[in-house]
mmCIF file of C-alpha atoms in Angstrom:
data_model
loop_
_atom_site.group_PDB
_atom_site.id
_atom_site.type_symbol
_atom_site.label_atom_id
_atom_site.label_comp_id
_atom_site.label_asym_id
_atom_site.label_seq_id
_atom_site.Cartn_x
_atom_site.Cartn_y
_atom_site.Cartn_z
ATOM 1 C CA MET M 1 169.109 76.085 116.586
ATOM 2 C CA SER M 2 172.652 75.580 115.365
ATOM 3 C CA ASP M 3 175.191 78.411 115.372
ATOM 4 C CA SER M 4 175.209 78.498 111.551
ATOM 5 C CA ASP M 5 171.407 78.641 111.344
ATOM 6 C CA ARG M 6 171.300 81.428 113.933
ATOM 7 C CA ASP M 7 174.008 83.430 112.170
ATOM 8 C CA HIS M 8 172.163 83.151 108.853
ATOM 9 C CA LEU M 9 168.597 83.723 109.995
ATOM 10 C CA LYS M 10 169.351 86.733 112.202
ATOM 11 C CA THR M 11 170.503 88.676 109.129
ATOM 12 C CA THR M 12 167.308 88.080 107.114
ATOM 13 C CA PHE M 13 165.423 90.931 108.803
ATOM 14 C CA ASN M 14 167.856 93.428 107.321
ATOM 15 C CA GLN M 15 166.923 92.525 103.726
ATOM 16 C CA ASP M 16 163.878 94.804 103.622
ATOM 17 C CA ALA M 17 163.986 97.067 106.661
ATOM 18 C CA GLU M 18 161.237 99.371 105.383
ATOM 19 C CA HIS M 19 158.837 96.445 105.047
ATOM 20 C CA TYR M 20 159.819 95.168 108.487
ATOM 21 C CA ASP M 21 159.087 98.588 109.971
ATOM 22 C CA ARG M 22 155.647 98.756 108.369
ATOM 23 C CA ALA M 23 154.513 95.228 109.144
ATOM 24 C CA ARG M 24 155.840 94.420 112.615
ATOM 25 C CA PRO M 25 153.638 95.389 115.587
ATOM 26 C CA GLY M 26 154.797 97.453 118.513
ATOM 27 C CA TYR M 27 154.453 96.572 122.192
ATOM 28 C CA PRO M 28 151.746 97.671 124.654
ATOM 29 C CA GLU M 29 152.531 100.829 126.609
ATOM 30 C CA PRO M 30 152.026 99.196 130.045
ATOM 31 C CA LEU M 31 155.089 97.043 129.314
ATOM 32 C CA PHE M 32 157.304 100.135 129.213
ATOM 33 C CA ASP M 33 155.697 101.608 132.318
ATOM 34 C CA ASP M 34 156.489 98.362 134.133
ATOM 35 C CA LEU M 35 160.018 98.262 132.721
ATOM 36 C CA VAL M 36 160.800 101.744 134.020
ATOM 37 C CA ALA M 37 159.313 100.931 137.427
ATOM 38 C CA LEU M 38 160.884 97.488 137.880
ATOM 39 C CA ALA M 39 164.322 98.705 136.754
ATOM 40 C CA ARG M 40 163.942 101.727 139.077
ATOM 41 C CA LEU M 41 165.103 104.063 136.346
ATOM 42 C CA GLN M 42 165.813 107.567 137.589
ATOM 43 C CA PRO M 43 166.234 110.838 135.638
ATOM 44 C CA GLY M 44 169.548 110.712 133.828
ATOM 45 C CA ALA M 45 169.515 106.920 133.481
ATOM 46 C CA ARG M 46 171.447 105.512 130.538
ATOM 47 C CA LEU M 47 170.126 102.484 128.651
ATOM 48 C CA LEU M 48 171.653 100.062 126.176
ATOM 49 C CA GLU M 49 169.310 98.318 123.753
ATOM 50 C CA VAL M 50 170.597 95.186 122.041
ATOM 51 C CA GLY M 51 169.152 94.627 118.567
ATOM 52 C CA CYS M 52 166.842 97.625 118.269
ATOM 53 C CA GLY M 53 165.629 96.726 114.764
ATOM 54 C CA THR M 54 163.718 99.746 113.506
ATOM 55 C CA GLY M 55 163.018 101.055 117.014
ATOM 56 C CA ARG M 56 159.795 99.331 118.030
ATOM 57 C CA ALA M 57 160.917 99.127 121.672
ATOM 58 C CA THR M 58 163.115 102.222 121.506
ATOM 59 C CA VAL M 59 160.638 104.966 120.649
ATOM 60 C CA PRO M 60 158.335 104.346 123.660
ATOM 61 C CA LEU M 61 161.273 104.708 126.062
ATOM 62 C CA ALA M 62 162.740 107.646 124.158
ATOM 63 C CA ARG M 63 159.388 109.424 124.547
ATOM 64 C CA ARG M 64 159.893 109.120 128.294
ATOM 65 C CA GLY M 65 163.051 111.239 127.984
ATOM 66 C CA ILE M 66 165.521 108.399 128.530
ATOM 67 C CA ALA M 67 168.999 108.343 126.973
ATOM 68 C CA ILE M 68 169.531 105.162 124.942
ATOM 69 C CA THR M 69 172.408 103.655 123.008
ATOM 70 C CA CYS M 70 171.167 101.106 120.467
ATOM 71 C CA VAL M 71 173.423 98.404 119.035
ATOM 72 C CA GLU M 72 171.975 96.950 115.834
ATOM 73 C CA LEU M 73 173.564 94.348 113.560
ATOM 74 C CA GLY M 74 171.766 95.345 110.337
ATOM 75 C CA GLU M 75 172.752 98.545 108.540
ATOM 76 C CA ASN M 76 169.358 98.885 106.828
ATOM 77 C CA LEU M 77 167.450 98.361 110.057
ATOM 78 C CA ALA M 78 169.692 100.881 111.802
ATOM 79 C CA ALA M 79 169.037 103.458 109.080
ATOM 80 C CA VAL M 80 165.269 103.164 109.565
ATOM 81 C CA ALA M 81 165.716 103.271 113.346
ATOM 82 C CA ARG M 82 167.714 106.515 113.069
ATOM 83 C CA ARG M 83 164.903 108.041 111.020
ATOM 84 C CA ASN M 84 162.246 106.913 113.510
ATOM 85 C CA LEU M 85 164.346 108.264 116.389
ATOM 86 C CA SER M 86 165.477 111.492 114.745
ATOM 87 C CA GLY M 87 163.408 113.562 117.164
ATOM 88 C CA PHE M 88 165.248 112.200 120.194
ATOM 89 C CA PRO M 89 168.770 113.661 120.511
ATOM 90 C CA GLU M 90 169.527 111.477 123.548
ATOM 91 C CA VAL M 91 169.293 108.310 121.426
ATOM 92 C CA ARG M 92 172.064 107.018 119.182
ATOM 93 C CA VAL M 93 172.158 103.930 116.952
ATOM 94 C CA VAL M 94 175.400 102.032 116.415
ATOM 95 C CA VAL M 95 175.851 99.362 113.735
ATOM 96 C CA ALA M 96 177.779 96.453 115.225
ATOM 97 C CA PRO M 97 177.381 92.885 116.508
ATOM 98 C CA PHE M 98 176.679 93.123 120.223
ATOM 99 C CA GLU M 99 179.117 90.313 120.938
ATOM 100 C CA THR M 100 182.107 92.332 119.663
ATOM 101 C CA TRP M 101 180.896 95.909 120.235
ATOM 102 C CA ASP M 102 183.206 98.114 122.316
ATOM 103 C CA ALA M 103 181.327 100.413 124.706
ATOM 104 C CA GLY M 104 184.437 102.524 125.291
ATOM 105 C CA GLY M 105 184.233 102.113 129.036
ATOM 106 C CA GLU M 106 180.628 103.344 129.340
ATOM 107 C CA ALA M 107 178.396 101.581 131.859
ATOM 108 C CA PHE M 108 174.600 101.451 131.797
ATOM 109 C CA ASP M 109 171.722 101.402 134.256
ATOM 110 C CA LEU M 110 169.767 98.985 132.080
ATOM 111 C CA VAL M 111 170.623 96.633 129.241
ATOM 112 C CA TYR M 112 167.521 95.427 127.412
ATOM 113 C CA ALA M 113 166.564 93.409 124.348
ATOM 114 C CA ALA M 114 163.140 93.070 122.721
ATOM 115 C CA SER M 115 162.663 89.874 120.685
ATOM 116 C CA SER M 116 166.371 89.809 119.858
ATOM 117 C CA TRP M 117 168.117 88.076 122.761
ATOM 118 C CA HIS M 118 167.760 84.565 121.275
ATOM 119 C CA TRP M 119 169.785 85.667 118.226
ATOM 120 C CA LEU M 120 172.866 86.414 120.344
ATOM 121 C CA ASP M 121 175.714 84.009 121.069
ATOM 122 C CA PRO M 122 174.603 82.160 124.228
ATOM 123 C CA ASP M 123 178.208 81.852 125.396
ATOM 124 C CA ILE M 124 178.677 85.638 125.419
ATOM 125 C CA ARG M 125 175.379 87.489 125.870
ATOM 126 C CA TYR M 126 174.840 87.261 129.643
ATOM 127 C CA ARG M 127 178.476 87.732 130.579
ATOM 128 C CA LYS M 128 178.815 90.790 128.350
ATOM 129 C CA ALA M 129 175.526 92.317 129.511
ATOM 130 C CA ALA M 130 176.647 92.004 133.130
ATOM 131 C CA ALA M 131 180.009 93.599 132.316
ATOM 132 C CA LEU M 132 178.254 96.597 130.734
ATOM 133 C CA LEU M 133 175.962 97.230 133.699
ATOM 134 C CA LYS M 134 176.621 99.549 136.600
ATOM 135 C CA PRO M 135 176.581 97.891 140.039
ATOM 136 C CA GLY M 136 172.954 97.056 140.750
ATOM 137 C CA GLY M 137 171.959 97.699 137.142
ATOM 138 C CA SER M 138 169.245 95.656 135.455
ATOM 139 C CA LEU M 139 168.932 93.333 132.479
ATOM 140 C CA ALA M 140 165.521 93.157 130.793
ATOM 141 C CA ILE M 141 164.648 90.633 128.101
ATOM 142 C CA ILE M 142 161.322 90.864 126.300
ATOM 143 C CA SER M 143 160.413 87.436 124.962
ATOM 144 C CA GLY M 144 157.225 86.002 123.502
ATOM 145 C CA GLY M 145 155.551 86.004 120.108
ATOM 146 C CA HIS M 146 152.385 84.352 118.821
ATOM 147 C CA ALA M 147 149.887 83.576 121.606
ATOM 148 C CA PHE M 148 147.167 80.940 121.693
ATOM 149 C CA PRO M 149 144.546 81.788 124.345
ATOM 150 C CA THR M 150 141.376 79.724 124.634
ATOM 151 C CA ASP M 151 139.619 81.999 122.125
ATOM 152 C CA ALA M 152 142.463 81.958 119.573
ATOM 153 C CA ASP M 153 141.396 82.225 115.939
ATOM 154 C CA ARG M 154 140.902 78.723 114.504
ATOM 155 C CA PHE M 155 142.666 79.813 111.321
ATOM 156 C CA PHE M 156 146.051 79.098 112.906
ATOM 157 C CA PHE M 157 145.100 75.533 113.717
ATOM 158 C CA GLU M 158 143.511 74.902 110.335
ATOM 159 C CA ILE M 159 146.424 76.291 108.298
ATOM 160 C CA GLN M 160 148.816 73.788 109.878
ATOM 161 C CA ASP M 161 147.965 71.270 107.170
ATOM 162 C CA VAL M 162 149.645 73.566 104.625
ATOM 163 C CA TYR M 163 152.712 73.998 106.841
ATOM 164 C CA ARG M 164 152.921 70.221 107.298
ATOM 165 C CA GLU M 165 152.625 69.754 103.540
ATOM 166 C CA LEU M 166 155.672 72.006 103.132
ATOM 167 C CA GLY M 167 157.607 70.280 105.915
ATOM 168 C CA MET M 168 157.304 73.346 108.155
ATOM 169 C CA GLU M 169 155.605 71.800 111.175
ATOM 170 C CA PRO M 170 156.928 73.135 114.477
ATOM 171 C CA LYS M 171 160.165 71.387 115.433
ATOM 172 C CA GLY M 172 160.754 70.644 119.085
ATOM 173 C CA GLU M 173 157.647 72.614 120.044
ATOM 174 C CA GLN M 174 154.360 71.560 121.576
ATOM 175 C CA TRP M 175 151.388 71.678 119.205
ATOM 176 C CA PRO M 176 148.954 73.068 119.909
ATOM 177 C CA PRO M 177 151.062 75.573 121.844
ATOM 178 C CA PRO M 178 150.451 76.284 125.546
ATOM 179 C CA LEU M 179 148.119 78.991 126.769
ATOM 180 C CA PRO M 180 149.777 82.406 127.224
ATOM 181 C CA GLU M 181 149.796 81.992 131.004
ATOM 182 C CA ASP M 182 151.584 78.642 130.630
ATOM 183 C CA VAL M 183 154.388 79.848 128.365
ATOM 184 C CA PRO M 184 157.533 79.688 130.511
ATOM 185 C CA ASP M 185 159.400 82.828 131.401
ATOM 186 C CA MET M 186 163.222 82.974 131.358
ATOM 187 C CA ARG M 187 163.854 82.620 135.102
ATOM 188 C CA GLU M 188 165.594 79.240 134.885
ATOM 189 C CA GLU M 189 167.903 80.242 132.043
ATOM 190 C CA ILE M 190 168.864 83.583 133.570
ATOM 191 C CA GLU M 191 169.400 82.330 137.113
ATOM 192 C CA ALA M 192 171.604 79.515 135.779
ATOM 193 C CA THR M 193 174.160 82.145 134.723
ATOM 194 C CA GLY M 194 174.910 82.970 138.347
ATOM 195 C CA VAL M 195 175.480 86.666 137.612
ATOM 196 C CA PHE M 196 171.948 88.022 138.084
ATOM 197 C CA THR M 197 169.422 87.991 140.916
ATOM 198 C CA ASP M 198 165.963 89.309 141.945
ATOM 199 C CA PHE M 199 164.077 87.879 138.955
ATOM 200 C CA GLU M 200 160.718 89.485 138.157
ATOM 201 C CA SER M 201 158.401 89.008 135.202
ATOM 202 C CA ARG M 202 155.238 90.444 133.731
ATOM 203 C CA ARG M 203 153.259 89.225 130.733
ATOM 204 C CA TYR M 204 151.023 91.007 128.242
ATOM 205 C CA VAL M 205 148.538 89.610 125.714
ATOM 206 C CA TRP M 206 146.867 91.633 122.976
ATOM 207 C CA GLU M 207 145.293 90.992 119.590
ATOM 208 C CA THR M 208 145.482 92.497 116.113
ATOM 209 C CA MET M 209 143.172 92.055 113.122
ATOM 210 C CA TYR M 210 144.759 91.463 109.707
ATOM 211 C CA THR M 211 143.479 91.315 106.161
ATOM 212 C CA ALA M 212 145.028 88.639 103.962
ATOM 213 C CA GLU M 213 147.573 91.050 102.519
ATOM 214 C CA GLU M 214 148.421 92.514 105.906
ATOM 215 C CA TYR M 215 148.962 89.064 107.356
ATOM 216 C CA ILE M 216 151.166 87.975 104.458
ATOM 217 C CA ALA M 217 153.173 91.169 104.930
ATOM 218 C CA LEU M 218 153.633 90.149 108.574
ATOM 219 C CA LEU M 219 154.749 86.644 107.575
ATOM 220 C CA ASN M 220 157.376 88.287 105.382
ATOM 221 C CA THR M 221 159.048 89.655 108.527
ATOM 222 C CA PHE M 222 159.648 86.200 110.073
ATOM 223 C CA SER M 223 163.074 84.708 109.443
ATOM 224 C CA GLY M 224 161.806 81.226 108.604
ATOM 225 C CA HIS M 225 159.436 82.585 105.966
ATOM 226 C CA ILE M 226 161.982 84.990 104.503
ATOM 227 C CA ALA M 227 164.493 82.146 104.124
ATOM 228 C CA LEU M 228 161.934 79.748 102.625
ATOM 229 C CA ASP M 229 162.396 78.498 99.067
ATOM 230 C CA PRO M 230 160.602 81.072 96.837
ATOM 231 C CA ASP M 231 158.299 78.491 95.240
ATOM 232 C CA LYS M 232 157.276 77.108 98.630
ATOM 233 C CA ARG M 233 156.786 80.616 99.985
ATOM 234 C CA GLU M 234 154.581 81.602 97.042
ATOM 235 C CA TYR M 235 152.520 78.424 97.478
ATOM 236 C CA LEU M 236 152.119 79.017 101.211
ATOM 237 C CA TYR M 237 151.079 82.635 100.762
ATOM 238 C CA ARG M 238 148.600 81.741 98.046
ATOM 239 C CA ARG M 239 146.922 79.222 100.334
ATOM 240 C CA VAL M 240 146.946 81.696 103.262
ATOM 241 C CA ARG M 241 145.466 84.418 101.062
ATOM 242 C CA ASP M 242 142.719 82.161 99.695
ATOM 243 C CA ARG M 243 141.673 80.904 103.114
ATOM 244 C CA ILE M 244 141.539 84.333 104.740
ATOM 245 C CA ASN M 245 139.656 85.885 101.823
ATOM 246 C CA ALA M 246 137.125 83.028 101.943
ATOM 247 C CA ARG M 247 136.174 83.935 105.524
ATOM 248 C CA PRO M 248 132.994 85.984 106.108
ATOM 249 C CA ASP M 249 134.951 89.061 107.236
ATOM 250 C CA ALA M 250 138.064 88.316 105.106
ATOM 251 C CA SER M 251 140.315 88.796 108.114
ATOM 252 C CA VAL M 252 142.269 86.902 110.736
ATOM 253 C CA ARG M 253 142.704 87.680 114.448
ATOM 254 C CA ARG M 254 146.216 87.140 115.791
ATOM 255 C CA HIS M 255 147.102 87.215 119.466
ATOM 256 C CA TRP M 256 150.502 88.392 120.655
ATOM 257 C CA LEU M 257 152.339 87.593 123.868
ATOM 258 C CA ALA M 258 155.200 89.567 125.403
ATOM 259 C CA ILE M 259 156.956 88.479 128.590
ATOM 260 C CA LEU M 260 159.089 91.029 130.394
ATOM 261 C CA ASN M 261 161.909 89.208 132.199
ATOM 262 C CA LEU M 262 163.919 91.498 134.483
ATOM 263 C CA VAL M 263 166.871 90.789 136.792
ATOM 264 C CA ARG M 264 169.455 92.790 138.669
ATOM 265 C CA LYS M 265 173.231 92.448 138.430
ATOM 266 C CA ARG M 266 174.685 90.746 141.502
#
């Protein structure tokens, strides 16, 4: 992805923050239990979340009584996050690009990002995260997305003809995608920075059922679909809607994968 594409697409989520909050799934609770354990978070720990969105990965940690500073690029997303986190006085949301945000000298026990790390400037993100961590502090990156286990819903393979028709076939990606257990973690990328050590990872797979309208609402939270030409988007969604509604149960089963990548500052 070019710098210009990244800078444009990462702002699309802010266009309709309320819709994003309704349609995007959360993460499984065991992920947060593992995050707390692997990062060895103690009472009084201070966390920095990069790109909190509407708080999908913030609320579960806030419920555990942890103090969190959230840096979010989008003003609309930040406004929804503040509402969702209003019951947690130890959490604050700051609107700023992470790359230029000034922490005012504060250091953190954990810097973490959930499905947002790839939107950051690759020349800055690791170096800045390390600078913001206390000695021995941890960096956690939650990566992943759509998963294709052996029992994946055939809908996602069959609908590829429509994506190909629109010139939206996966670019630079294997198709069909690898099994969830074969999706690479981020060890190689992180260790190449030379500033982190003690890599650990965990992975989580779960599934969600969607009606046609629910699935289209989900598609409307993905940057590539949001940025699509309106006529192409309408055509795609019409075909998706027709195919799902023609199924016996008028639904589609989507698997999700999350990989928790955690390292410690050298």
